[in-house]
Coordinates of C-alpha atoms in Angstrom, one line a residue:
M1 CA 111.8 29.2 92.1
T2 CA 113.6 30.7 95.0
Q3 CA 111.6 32.4 97.7
I4 CA 113.2 35.2 99.5
I5 CA 111.9 36.0 103.0
F6 CA 112.7 39.1 104.8
T7 CA 112.9 38.7 108.6
F8 CA 112.8 41.9 110.8
T9 CA 114.1 41.6 114.2
K10 CA 112.9 43.7 117.1
T11 CA 116.1 45.7 116.8
T12 CA 115.5 46.4 113.1
Q13 CA 112.0 47.4 113.7
M14 CA 113.0 49.8 116.4
R15 CA 115.6 51.4 114.2
Y16 CA 113.0 52.1 111.5
Y17 CA 110.6 53.4 114.2
V18 CA 113.2 55.8 115.6
A19 CA 114.2 57.0 112.1
F20 CA 110.5 57.6 111.2
L21 CA 109.9 59.6 114.3
S22 CA 113.0 61.7 113.8
A23 CA 112.0 62.5 110.2
L24 CA 108.4 63.4 111.4
M25 CA 109.9 65.7 114.2
L26 CA 112.2 67.3 111.7
L27 CA 109.4 68.0 109.3
L28 CA 107.2 69.6 112.1
F29 CA 110.0 71.6 113.4
S30 CA 110.7 73.0 109.9
S31 CA 107.1 73.7 109.4
C32 CA 106.8 75.6 112.7
R33 CA 109.9 77.7 112.0
K34 CA 108.4 78.7 108.6
D35 CA 105.0 79.6 110.1
F36 CA 106.2 81.7 113.1
S37 CA 109.6 83.2 112.2
A38 CA 109.1 86.9 111.6
E39 CA 111.0 90.0 110.7
L40 CA 110.6 93.4 112.4
S41 CA 108.1 95.7 110.8
S42 CA 109.6 98.2 108.4
G43 CA 106.7 100.7 108.6
K44 CA 105.0 99.5 105.5
L45 CA 101.7 98.4 107.0
T46 CA 98.4 99.4 105.2
F47 CA 95.1 100.1 106.7
S48 CA 91.4 99.8 105.8
K49 CA 91.0 103.5 106.8
D50 CA 93.3 106.3 107.9
T51 CA 90.8 107.7 110.4
V52 CA 88.2 105.9 112.5
Y53 CA 85.2 108.1 113.2
L54 CA 83.1 106.8 116.1
D55 CA 79.4 108.0 116.3
T56 CA 78.5 110.7 118.9
V57 CA 78.5 109.3 122.4
F58 CA 76.9 110.7 125.5
T59 CA 78.9 111.0 128.7
N60 CA 79.6 107.7 130.4
I61 CA 77.6 105.7 127.9
G62 CA 79.6 103.1 126.0
S63 CA 79.9 103.4 122.1
S64 CA 79.3 100.7 119.5
T65 CA 82.3 98.7 118.4
Y66 CA 84.2 99.8 115.4
N67 CA 87.0 98.0 113.5
L68 CA 90.2 98.6 111.7
K69 CA 91.8 96.1 109.5
V70 CA 95.7 96.1 109.3
Y71 CA 97.4 94.5 106.3
N72 CA 100.8 93.0 105.8
K73 CA 101.1 92.9 102.0
S74 CA 104.7 91.7 102.0
N75 CA 105.9 88.2 101.4
K76 CA 107.4 87.9 104.8
N77 CA 105.9 87.4 108.3
I78 CA 106.5 90.6 110.3
S79 CA 106.4 91.5 114.0
V80 CA 105.4 95.0 115.0
P81 CA 107.3 95.9 118.2
F82 CA 104.6 98.2 119.5
V83 CA 100.8 98.7 118.9
G84 CA 98.8 101.0 121.1
L85 CA 97.0 104.1 121.9
G86 CA 98.9 107.4 121.8
K87 CA 97.6 108.4 125.1
G88 CA 98.3 105.0 126.6
E89 CA 96.5 103.9 129.7
N90 CA 95.0 107.6 130.0
S91 CA 93.0 107.1 126.8
F92 CA 89.2 106.9 126.9
Y93 CA 89.4 104.4 124.0
R94 CA 89.8 100.6 124.3
L95 CA 91.3 98.2 121.8
N96 CA 91.0 94.6 121.1
V97 CA 94.0 93.5 118.9
D98 CA 93.7 90.0 117.3
G99 CA 91.5 88.8 120.2
M100 CA 93.5 90.4 123.1
P101 CA 91.9 93.4 125.0
G102 CA 94.1 96.2 126.2
K103 CA 95.5 99.7 125.4
T104 CA 99.1 98.8 124.5
F105 CA 100.5 95.6 122.9
E106 CA 104.0 94.4 122.1
N107 CA 105.5 92.2 119.3
V108 CA 102.2 91.9 117.3
E109 CA 102.7 89.4 114.5
I110 CA 101.1 89.4 111.1
L111 CA 101.7 86.6 108.7
A112 CA 102.8 87.3 105.1
K113 CA 99.9 88.4 102.8
D114 CA 97.6 88.4 105.8
S115 CA 95.8 90.8 108.1
L116 CA 94.5 91.3 111.6
F117 CA 91.5 93.1 113.1
I118 CA 91.6 95.8 115.7
F119 CA 88.3 96.6 117.4
I120 CA 87.7 100.0 119.0
E121 CA 85.3 101.1 121.7
T122 CA 85.0 104.1 124.0
T123 CA 83.3 105.4 127.1
I124 CA 84.0 109.0 127.8
D125 CA 83.3 111.1 130.9
Y126 CA 82.3 114.5 129.5
S127 CA 83.6 116.3 132.7
Q128 CA 87.0 114.9 132.1
V129 CA 87.6 116.3 128.6
T130 CA 88.2 119.9 127.6
D131 CA 87.1 119.5 124.0
P132 CA 83.8 117.8 122.9
V133 CA 85.7 116.4 120.0
Y134 CA 87.8 113.6 121.6
T135 CA 90.7 112.4 119.6
D136 CA 93.6 109.9 120.0
E137 CA 95.5 107.7 117.5
I138 CA 96.4 104.0 117.3
V139 CA 100.3 104.0 117.0
F140 CA 102.3 101.3 115.2
D141 CA 105.9 101.0 115.9
S142 CA 108.1 104.1 116.5
G143 CA 110.8 106.3 115.1
E144 CA 111.3 106.1 111.3
N145 CA 108.9 103.2 111.1
L146 CA 106.1 105.1 113.0
Q147 CA 102.6 104.8 111.5
E148 CA 99.3 106.1 112.9
V149 CA 95.5 105.8 112.5
K150 CA 93.5 108.7 114.0
L151 CA 90.5 108.1 116.3
V152 CA 87.8 110.8 116.5
T153 CA 84.6 110.9 118.7
L154 CA 82.1 113.6 119.4
V155 CA 81.0 113.4 123.1
K156 CA 78.1 115.2 124.6
D157 CA 76.8 115.8 128.1
A158 CA 73.1 115.0 128.5
H159 CA 70.1 114.7 130.8
F160 CA 69.3 111.0 131.4
L161 CA 65.7 110.0 132.2
F162 CA 65.1 106.3 133.1
P163 CA 62.7 104.1 135.1
S164 CA 63.3 103.9 138.8
K165 CA 64.0 100.7 140.9
D166 CA 62.4 99.8 144.1
S167 CA 64.1 98.5 147.1
N168 CA 64.1 94.9 145.7
G169 CA 65.8 96.0 142.5
F170 CA 62.6 95.7 140.3
I171 CA 62.5 98.3 137.5
E172 CA 59.5 100.5 137.3
T173 CA 56.9 99.4 134.6
I174 CA 53.9 100.9 132.8
T175 CA 50.8 99.2 131.4
I176 CA 50.4 99.5 127.6
G177 CA 47.5 97.2 127.1
K178 CA 46.0 93.8 127.8
T179 CA 47.0 90.3 126.7
T180 CA 44.6 87.9 125.0
E181 CA 44.0 86.4 128.5
G182 CA 43.0 89.8 129.8
E183 CA 46.0 90.4 132.0
D184 CA 48.0 93.7 132.0
L185 CA 50.7 93.9 129.4
K186 CA 53.6 95.7 131.1
V187 CA 57.0 97.1 129.9
N188 CA 59.8 98.8 131.6
G189 CA 59.1 102.5 131.6
F190 CA 57.9 105.6 133.4
F191 CA 55.5 108.5 133.1
L192 CA 56.8 112.0 132.9
E193 CA 55.4 114.5 135.5
D194 CA 53.0 117.0 134.1
N195 CA 55.3 119.9 135.0
T196 CA 58.4 118.4 133.4
T197 CA 60.2 121.1 131.4
F198 CA 62.7 120.2 128.6
T199 CA 65.4 123.0 128.1
N200 CA 67.8 123.4 125.2
E201 CA 70.9 123.3 127.4
K202 CA 71.6 119.7 126.9
P203 CA 70.3 116.7 124.9
Y204 CA 67.8 114.3 126.7
V205 CA 68.4 110.6 126.7
I206 CA 65.3 108.7 127.6
Y207 CA 65.5 105.0 128.6
G208 CA 62.3 102.9 128.6

């Protein structure tokens, strides 16, 4: 019986190694191109809502965080040239687009059959607005491909009542009872003066 023995020289081994690496790099490169190549948006995005209504906010008090979901229902990856607030940097709204904070964004990519989240917040100075119903819009693209989602917030001026701070920065406290060890149980707060008068001119926001 004849025995066949294959002998690989260092040169042959190196050739196989180089060929393997080349094939692997080609595979990775092709995969990357498939994942990240994108076409320009054609104005066919869809949204979880056409208007985002934020709850009533009081002057200079930040709102809760709201979200909008943007869908790319096409079979192709797309790039949206512009996403941002209609009033730009002058807007009282703030955005977070796919993890990036700001007010305007460029070349926002959405993979095929995928979506992204936009988070919305606002802090409004009542003295800087002419209408208590503050509005803006999130703009997607421009021209024939322009799409918009409205933002609406009611802002109110108010009287703010809150505990004072001493010279060391400690917040005023009040005693509300005793602990099981007999010590005073205190919380941040304050007592209203006996002659405090509440009017109906503005709402009152009381912090404890």
